[in-house]
Short mmCIF file of C-alpha atoms and ligand atoms in Angstrom, two decimals:
data_model
loop_
_atom_site.label_atom_id
_atom_site.label_comp_id
_atom_site.label_asym_id
_atom_site.label_seq_id
_atom_site.Cartn_x
_atom_site.Cartn_y
_atom_site.Cartn_z
CA MET A 677 2.90 13.43 33.04
CA ARG A 678 1.99 10.07 31.93
CA ILE A 679 2.00 8.67 28.58
CA ARG A 680 -0.21 5.62 27.62
CA ALA A 681 1.77 2.62 27.97
CA ALA A 682 0.48 1.96 24.51
CA VAL A 683 1.66 4.67 22.48
CA GLU A 684 5.52 4.28 24.90
CA SER A 685 5.29 1.12 23.34
CA LEU A 686 4.84 2.11 19.68
CA PRO A 687 7.90 2.38 17.57
CA ASP A 688 8.49 5.35 15.00
CA TYR A 689 7.04 4.92 11.69
CA ASN A 690 9.71 3.05 9.75
CA ALA A 691 9.85 5.08 6.13
CA GLY A 692 12.85 3.48 4.52
CA ARG A 693 16.32 4.55 3.98
CA THR A 694 16.73 7.92 1.83
CA PRO A 695 19.00 8.72 -1.19
CA ALA A 696 19.90 12.30 0.61
CA LEU A 697 20.69 10.22 4.08
CA ILE A 698 22.97 7.06 2.57
CA ALA A 699 25.04 10.51 1.28
CA ALA A 700 25.36 11.89 4.72
CA GLU A 701 26.80 8.31 5.93
CA GLY A 702 29.49 8.78 2.52
CA GLY A 703 27.66 6.16 0.25
CA PRO A 704 26.89 7.23 -2.95
CA ALA A 705 25.49 10.13 -3.95
CA ALA A 706 22.51 9.89 -5.67
CA ALA A 707 21.32 6.86 -5.23
CA VAL A 708 18.11 5.73 -6.96
CA LYS A 709 15.18 5.29 -4.53
CA LEU A 710 12.86 1.55 -5.36
CA SER A 711 12.17 1.87 -1.60
CA GLY A 712 8.74 3.88 -1.12
CA ASN A 713 6.00 1.88 -3.75
CA GLU A 714 6.15 5.81 -4.89
CA SER A 715 5.20 7.00 -8.33
CA PRO A 716 8.32 8.11 -10.10
CA TYR A 717 6.38 10.82 -11.65
CA PRO A 718 6.20 14.72 -11.24
CA PRO A 719 2.44 15.49 -10.56
CA LEU A 720 0.09 14.57 -13.01
CA PRO A 721 -0.88 17.66 -15.86
CA GLY A 722 -2.54 20.61 -14.18
CA VAL A 723 -2.02 19.57 -11.10
CA ILE A 724 0.91 21.92 -9.70
CA GLU A 725 -1.39 24.54 -10.84
CA ALA A 726 -4.30 23.62 -8.78
CA VAL A 727 -2.76 24.10 -5.52
CA ALA A 728 -1.19 27.31 -7.36
CA ARG A 729 -4.73 28.67 -6.77
CA ALA A 730 -5.72 26.73 -3.30
CA SER A 731 -4.70 30.40 -1.82
CA GLU A 732 -6.80 31.09 0.46
CA LEU A 733 -5.00 29.16 3.08
CA ASN A 734 -6.41 31.76 5.60
CA ARG A 735 -9.82 29.96 5.43
CA TYR A 736 -10.78 25.82 6.36
CA PRO A 737 -11.29 23.80 3.96
CA THR A 738 -14.68 21.91 4.17
CA PRO A 739 -14.40 19.32 7.39
CA TYR A 740 -14.63 16.34 4.81
CA ALA A 741 -13.13 17.82 1.68
CA ASP A 742 -17.16 17.89 -0.16
CA ALA A 743 -15.44 18.37 -3.52
CA LEU A 744 -12.72 15.29 -3.82
CA ARG A 745 -16.29 13.16 -2.14
CA ALA A 746 -18.36 14.20 -5.11
CA ALA A 747 -15.78 13.90 -7.62
CA ILE A 748 -14.71 10.71 -6.54
CA GLY A 749 -18.78 10.19 -5.99
CA GLU A 750 -19.24 10.54 -9.86
CA ARG A 751 -16.06 8.12 -10.58
CA LEU A 752 -17.36 5.24 -9.18
CA ALA A 753 -21.10 5.64 -9.75
CA VAL A 754 -21.23 6.19 -6.03
CA ASP A 755 -23.30 8.59 -3.15
CA ALA A 756 -20.65 11.03 -1.65
CA ASP A 757 -22.53 9.33 2.05
CA VAL A 758 -19.97 6.02 1.11
CA ILE A 759 -17.14 7.70 1.38
CA ALA A 760 -15.05 8.73 4.09
CA PRO A 761 -11.38 11.11 2.92
CA ALA A 762 -8.39 11.03 4.98
CA GLY A 763 -5.08 12.97 4.75
CA GLY A 764 -3.75 9.69 3.53
CA SER A 765 -4.74 5.92 3.77
CA LEU A 766 -2.07 4.90 6.12
CA GLN A 767 -4.85 7.39 9.07
CA LEU A 768 -8.23 5.64 7.70
CA CYS A 769 -6.09 1.93 8.71
CA ARG A 770 -6.49 3.54 11.96
CA SER A 771 -9.95 5.56 11.53
CA VAL A 772 -11.15 1.40 11.47
CA VAL A 773 -9.63 0.16 14.23
CA GLU A 774 -10.94 2.91 15.85
CA ALA A 775 -14.06 2.91 15.19
CA THR A 776 -14.93 -0.61 16.01
CA CYS A 777 -12.03 -1.58 18.52
CA ASP A 778 -12.08 -1.48 22.66
CA PRO A 779 -8.59 -2.37 24.38
CA GLY A 780 -9.17 -6.43 24.75
CA ASP A 781 -10.62 -7.09 21.05
CA GLU A 782 -8.88 -8.26 18.26
CA VAL A 783 -7.59 -7.20 15.19
CA ILE A 784 -6.56 -9.85 12.38
CA ALA A 785 -3.80 -8.67 9.49
CA PRO A 786 -1.55 -10.78 7.57
CA MET A 787 2.31 -10.97 8.29
CA PRO A 788 3.92 -9.41 6.84
CA ALA A 789 2.13 -6.54 5.32
CA PHE A 790 1.96 -2.20 5.91
CA SER A 791 2.89 -1.86 9.51
CA ALA A 792 -0.43 0.66 9.71
CA TYR A 793 -2.20 -2.49 10.20
CA ARG A 794 0.01 -3.50 13.80
CA MET A 795 0.21 -0.54 14.56
CA ALA A 796 -3.44 1.10 14.60
CA ALA A 797 -3.90 -1.89 16.31
CA GLU A 798 -2.23 -1.90 19.30
CA LEU A 799 -2.71 2.26 19.45
CA ALA A 800 -6.11 1.40 20.73
CA GLY A 801 -5.10 -1.79 22.91
CA ALA A 802 -6.50 -3.96 21.02
CA ARG A 803 -5.19 -7.30 20.48
CA PHE A 804 -2.87 -8.43 17.61
CA VAL A 805 -3.46 -11.64 14.85
CA GLY A 806 -0.51 -11.55 13.04
CA VAL A 807 -1.50 -14.65 10.00
CA PRO A 808 1.42 -15.48 7.95
CA VAL A 809 1.57 -15.46 4.17
CA LEU A 810 1.15 -17.86 2.28
CA GLY A 811 5.51 -19.06 0.36
CA PRO A 812 6.72 -18.83 -2.49
CA SER A 813 5.71 -22.29 -2.94
CA ALA A 814 1.82 -22.39 -2.89
CA ALA A 815 -0.09 -23.61 -6.01
CA GLU A 816 -0.96 -19.56 -5.86
CA GLY A 817 1.74 -18.17 -5.40
CA PRO A 818 3.60 -16.18 -2.12
CA GLY A 819 0.05 -14.00 -1.20
CA LEU A 820 -2.20 -14.05 1.54
CA ASP A 821 -3.73 -17.36 3.52
CA VAL A 822 -7.55 -16.57 3.00
CA ASP A 823 -8.12 -19.96 5.13
CA ALA A 824 -5.71 -18.96 7.49
CA MET A 825 -7.68 -15.30 7.88
CA ALA A 826 -10.94 -17.03 7.73
CA ALA A 827 -10.10 -19.47 10.43
CA ALA A 828 -8.74 -16.79 12.99
CA VAL A 829 -11.48 -14.83 13.14
CA GLY A 830 -13.30 -14.98 16.96
CA PRO A 831 -15.26 -13.89 18.94
CA ARG A 832 -13.47 -10.82 19.74
CA THR A 833 -12.11 -10.26 15.72
CA ARG A 834 -13.56 -6.81 15.18
CA VAL A 835 -11.60 -6.22 12.08
CA VAL A 836 -10.12 -8.24 9.48
CA PHE A 837 -6.96 -6.28 6.84
CA LEU A 838 -6.64 -7.40 3.69
CA CYS A 839 -4.75 -6.42 1.11
CA SER A 840 -4.56 -6.47 -2.77
CA PRO A 841 -2.71 -7.04 -4.35
CA HIS A 842 -1.14 -7.49 -1.03
CA ASN A 843 2.47 -5.54 0.32
CA PRO A 844 4.89 -7.16 0.22
CA THR A 845 4.23 -10.00 -2.21
CA SER A 846 2.47 -8.01 -4.42
CA THR A 847 -0.17 -10.78 -6.04
CA GLY A 848 -3.41 -10.33 -6.51
CA LEU A 849 -6.20 -11.37 -4.22
CA ALA A 850 -8.24 -13.45 -6.38
CA ALA A 851 -12.42 -12.45 -6.28
CA THR A 852 -12.82 -15.90 -5.54
CA GLY A 853 -10.63 -16.30 -2.54
CA PHE A 854 -12.55 -13.31 -1.33
CA VAL A 855 -15.31 -14.31 -1.18
CA GLN A 856 -15.02 -17.05 0.65
CA LEU A 857 -13.26 -15.14 2.90
CA MET A 858 -16.59 -12.61 3.52
CA ALA A 859 -18.89 -15.98 3.71
CA ALA A 860 -16.38 -17.14 6.87
CA VAL A 861 -16.76 -13.83 8.49
CA PRO A 862 -19.45 -12.40 11.07
CA ARG A 863 -21.45 -9.91 9.67
CA GLU A 864 -20.40 -7.62 12.53
CA THR A 865 -16.87 -8.15 11.95
CA LEU A 866 -15.85 -5.38 9.48
CA VAL A 867 -13.74 -6.10 6.54
CA VAL A 868 -10.70 -3.80 5.55
CA LEU A 869 -10.06 -4.54 1.97
CA ASP A 870 -7.12 -1.93 1.23
CA GLU A 871 -6.43 -1.34 -2.30
CA ALA A 872 -3.72 0.84 -2.02
CA TYR A 873 -2.11 -0.50 -5.51
CA ALA A 874 -5.52 -1.54 -7.24
CA GLU A 875 -4.58 0.37 -10.36
CA PHE A 876 -1.71 -1.71 -11.73
CA ALA A 877 -3.29 -5.34 -11.31
CA THR A 878 -4.07 -6.63 -14.83
CA ASP A 879 -5.65 -10.18 -13.56
CA ALA A 880 -9.66 -10.26 -14.71
CA ASP A 881 -9.25 -13.04 -11.07
CA THR A 882 -8.00 -10.41 -8.70
CA VAL A 883 -11.05 -9.25 -5.91
CA ARG A 884 -12.07 -5.36 -7.05
CA GLY A 885 -13.19 -4.07 -4.15
CA MET A 886 -15.55 -1.07 -5.54
CA ASP A 887 -17.85 -4.32 -6.98
CA MET A 888 -18.54 -5.59 -3.54
CA VAL A 889 -18.75 -2.93 -1.54
CA ALA A 890 -23.25 -2.69 -1.51
CA SER A 891 -23.98 -6.23 -1.10
CA HIS A 892 -20.82 -6.31 1.39
CA PRO A 893 -22.01 -3.91 4.17
CA ASN A 894 -19.22 -4.81 6.58
CA LEU A 895 -16.38 -4.35 3.91
CA VAL A 896 -14.31 -1.08 3.40
CA VAL A 897 -12.44 -0.29 0.83
CA LEU A 898 -9.19 2.07 1.78
CA ARG A 899 -7.85 3.79 -2.26
CA THR A 900 -5.41 6.16 -2.09
CA PHE A 901 -3.90 9.27 -4.27
CA SER A 902 -0.11 8.74 -3.23
CA LYS A 903 0.47 5.31 -5.93
CA ALA A 904 -1.38 5.78 -9.09
CA TYR A 905 -1.75 9.14 -9.76
CA GLY A 906 1.18 9.60 -7.88
CA LEU A 907 0.80 12.58 -4.68
CA ALA A 908 2.30 10.75 -1.36
CA GLY A 909 3.23 13.59 -0.21
CA ALA A 910 0.25 15.65 -0.54
CA ARG A 911 -1.34 12.59 1.51
CA ILE A 912 -5.04 11.82 0.08
CA GLY A 913 -6.56 9.08 1.53
CA TYR A 914 -10.12 8.08 1.04
CA ALA A 915 -12.24 4.43 2.63
CA VAL A 916 -15.27 3.28 0.33
CA SER A 917 -17.76 1.59 2.09
CA GLY A 918 -21.73 1.05 3.78
CA PRO A 919 -23.70 4.62 4.85
CA VAL A 920 -23.38 3.29 8.42
CA VAL A 921 -19.95 2.89 8.52
CA ALA A 922 -18.64 5.79 6.22
CA ALA A 923 -20.22 8.53 8.23
CA ALA A 924 -18.43 6.86 11.60
CA LEU A 925 -15.16 6.72 9.54
CA ARG A 926 -15.82 10.72 8.93
CA ARG A 927 -16.93 10.83 13.24
CA VAL A 928 -13.53 9.61 13.73
CA THR A 929 -11.28 11.47 11.70
CA SER A 930 -9.58 14.27 12.54
CA PRO A 931 -12.04 17.27 10.60
CA PHE A 932 -9.77 18.72 8.18
CA SER A 933 -8.09 16.02 7.63
CA VAL A 934 -7.47 17.12 4.29
CA SER A 935 -5.82 20.28 3.42
CA MET A 936 -7.10 22.36 0.89
CA PRO A 937 -4.18 22.10 -1.22
CA ALA A 938 -4.30 18.68 -1.34
CA GLU A 939 -7.84 18.55 -2.42
CA ALA A 940 -7.08 20.80 -5.27
CA ALA A 941 -4.03 18.09 -5.66
CA ALA A 942 -6.65 14.94 -6.45
CA LEU A 943 -9.41 17.05 -7.59
CA ALA A 944 -6.53 18.18 -11.06
CA ALA A 945 -5.37 14.52 -10.96
CA LEU A 946 -9.29 13.01 -10.96
CA HIS A 947 -10.03 15.73 -13.75
CA PRO A 948 -10.39 14.40 -16.86
CA GLN A 949 -7.73 16.50 -18.78
CA ALA A 950 -5.18 14.14 -17.00
CA LEU A 951 -6.23 10.76 -17.66
CA PRO A 952 -4.35 9.52 -20.93
CA GLU A 953 -1.80 10.48 -18.30
CA LEU A 954 -2.19 8.73 -15.52
CA ARG A 955 -2.80 6.11 -18.28
CA ARG A 956 0.42 6.29 -20.17
CA ARG A 957 2.16 6.07 -16.62
CA ARG A 958 0.66 2.93 -15.30
CA ALA A 959 0.71 1.10 -19.02
CA GLU A 960 4.71 2.28 -18.55
CA VAL A 961 5.01 0.93 -14.65
CA ILE A 962 3.17 -2.30 -16.35
CA ALA A 963 5.49 -2.69 -18.99
CA GLU A 964 8.69 -2.34 -17.11
CA ARG A 965 7.33 -4.79 -14.05
CA THR A 966 6.75 -7.06 -17.17
CA ARG A 967 10.47 -6.24 -17.80
CA LEU A 968 12.04 -6.26 -14.72
CA THR A 969 10.20 -9.68 -13.81
CA GLY A 970 11.83 -10.96 -16.92
CA GLU A 971 14.93 -9.66 -16.36
CA LEU A 972 15.31 -11.02 -12.85
CA ARG A 973 13.67 -14.74 -14.60
CA ARG A 974 16.50 -14.75 -16.62
CA ARG A 975 19.26 -15.12 -14.45
CA GLY A 976 17.37 -17.27 -12.29
CA VAL A 977 16.27 -15.57 -9.92
CA ASP A 978 12.50 -16.42 -8.48
CA VAL A 979 9.78 -13.26 -8.87
CA ALA A 980 6.69 -13.44 -8.21
CA ASP A 981 4.24 -12.03 -10.53
CA SER A 982 3.16 -8.20 -9.33
CA ALA A 983 0.21 -6.81 -10.17
CA ALA A 984 1.18 -3.68 -8.19
CA ASN A 985 3.89 -0.93 -9.09
CA PHE A 986 6.24 -3.35 -7.07
CA LEU A 987 8.42 -5.76 -6.87
CA TRP A 988 8.76 -9.27 -3.98
CA ILE A 989 11.90 -11.94 -4.36
CA SER A 990 11.01 -14.45 -1.74
CA SER A 991 14.97 -15.06 0.57
CA ARG A 992 16.27 -15.11 3.49
CA HIS A 993 18.76 -12.50 2.35
CA GLY A 994 17.07 -9.58 1.40
CA PRO A 995 18.51 -7.77 4.18
CA ARG A 996 22.01 -8.88 2.91
CA TRP A 997 20.53 -7.81 -0.54
CA ALA A 998 19.46 -4.31 0.14
CA ARG A 999 22.64 -3.20 1.57
CA ASP A 1000 24.52 -5.07 -1.04
CA LEU A 1001 22.81 -3.23 -3.70
CA GLU A 1002 22.92 0.11 -1.48
CA ARG A 1003 26.88 0.76 -2.32
CA HIS A 1004 25.19 0.02 -5.41
CA GLY A 1005 23.40 3.30 -5.47
CA VAL A 1006 20.51 0.67 -5.47
CA ILE A 1007 17.71 1.00 -2.31
CA THR A 1008 15.16 -1.92 -2.16
CA ARG A 1009 12.91 -2.61 1.40
CA PRO A 1010 13.85 -5.36 2.72
CA TYR A 1011 12.49 -8.11 4.94
CA PRO A 1012 14.50 -9.59 7.27
CA ASP A 1013 14.40 -13.33 7.16
CA LEU A 1014 11.47 -12.96 4.17
CA GLY A 1015 12.65 -11.33 1.29
CA LEU A 1016 13.04 -8.24 -0.84
CA ARG A 1017 10.67 -5.62 -2.51
CA VAL A 1018 11.73 -3.48 -5.10
CA THR A 1019 9.52 -0.59 -6.98
CA VAL A 1020 9.19 -0.01 -10.18
CA GLY A 1021 11.11 3.19 -11.65
CA ARG A 1022 11.20 4.13 -14.65
CA PRO A 1023 13.33 3.06 -17.23
CA SER A 1024 16.67 3.90 -16.30
CA GLU A 1025 16.38 3.52 -12.32
CA ASN A 1026 15.76 0.35 -13.24
CA ASP A 1027 17.76 0.03 -15.01
CA ALA A 1028 20.48 1.07 -12.92
CA PHE A 1029 18.77 -1.81 -10.22
CA LEU A 1030 19.30 -4.57 -13.05
CA ARG A 1031 22.88 -3.27 -13.30
CA ALA A 1032 23.35 -3.00 -9.28
CA PHE A 1033 21.73 -7.00 -8.96
CA SER A 1034 23.93 -8.67 -11.73
CA ASP A 1035 26.74 -7.41 -9.71
CA ILE A 1036 25.72 -8.76 -6.79
CA ALA A 1037 24.62 -11.95 -9.23
CA GLY A 1038 27.05 -14.35 -7.59
CA ASP A 1039 26.13 -14.09 -4.30
CA VAL A 1040 22.51 -15.09 -5.39
CA LYS A 1041 23.26 -18.15 -7.18
CA ASN A 1042 25.37 -19.11 -4.03
CA ASP A 1043 21.84 -18.77 -2.12
CA ASP A 1044 19.60 -20.42 -4.78
CA GLN A 1045 18.33 -24.01 -2.53
CA GLU A 1046 18.12 -21.97 0.56
CA TRP A 1047 15.42 -20.38 -0.84
CA ARG A 1048 11.87 -20.66 0.37
C1 LIG B 1210 -0.75 -1.03 1.46
C2 LIG B 1210 -0.93 0.19 1.08
N1 LIG B 1210 -2.13 0.86 2.00
C3 LIG B 1210 -1.81 1.37 2.56
C4 LIG B 1210 -1.22 3.03 2.32
C5 LIG B 1210 -0.36 4.02 2.95
O1 LIG B 1210 -1.23 5.27 1.73
P1 LIG B 1210 -0.77 6.47 2.27
O2 LIG B 1210 0.55 7.34 1.24
O3 LIG B 1210 -2.34 6.78 1.13
O4 LIG B 1210 -1.33 7.46 3.57
C6 LIG B 1210 0.46 2.21 2.18
C7 LIG B 1210 1.87 2.74 1.86
O5 LIG B 1210 2.94 1.79 1.55
C8 LIG B 1210 0.14 0.26 1.03
O6 LIG B 1210 1.44 -0.09 0.73
#
């Protein structure tokens, strides 16, 4: 039996620690989970009923979620042909690389970033080129270094991953920076703009991928139902691009990747009856983001201006804070040597985080001068 070396050396996906695991280890019984950038709310109105109605499970769904593509197309005013659906946008990161890279080709992505970019490259036998993100002292704040990414593009580069708002730095990419990068990238190289958190961006300067697709045939925009739409457990994402790239992505993505219940859930979440509640939740997350940012800054903590549903605190001490917060019943996401990512939860969960953070605040103050 032979497993490809690229597969053998691939790490397992790290989904972080869970309340159940922490309780089983003898830690707090019901920890608050602010580590996955998930929606803290139950499914939107109509979603559970729609999933229950999707009961003809003995039949296959359409191979490429035709009804969902039609609904998304209508919402975005694009043709269904330019949409490639999948069981999560994570899958589409792999599809993009699989559609474009031969062994030895290059994939450029920011570091740190969503781990799927690197995994997709390594799985395809492509060379992964990580470009460090800007530090917090940069004029534009922490985030993508578009100059360095453009400079890293070479003759073997097939894919450039961008993420806006960026996970984990939380900042949006300015449209000017995006346009500058597109001008520097050869037209044969695909640029992937991962907009998993786009619904939470409020700054008018932030790039809007859907406005750019028609004028950039080498652009792929990734969106997901996992974050603002609160369907992480259902697994639905989609790519929007030009028709040639979209057809290629559909071909390399496993047919039937969006299951019948998942498609029903996404259609219900897109339905006008869900819209008022979707808007209310988005507004609450944004208000809570502002509140958390203000409270942390009041405590002397250096927090980035977030355009997403999570906050980023630059510090060498993220892992230690995460361990201390966990002992206080709050799970966050540490990045060794770089910082701490904290998902915006419901108001009571955010209060629990602020209380726990105040309890470890003595340590934070001592570390002040060591922040990058
Ligand atoms: C930047 C980014 N892209 C994509 C995803 C994955 O989304 P999906 O649930 O659609 O696979 C995540 C999940 O955390 C993410 O942070």
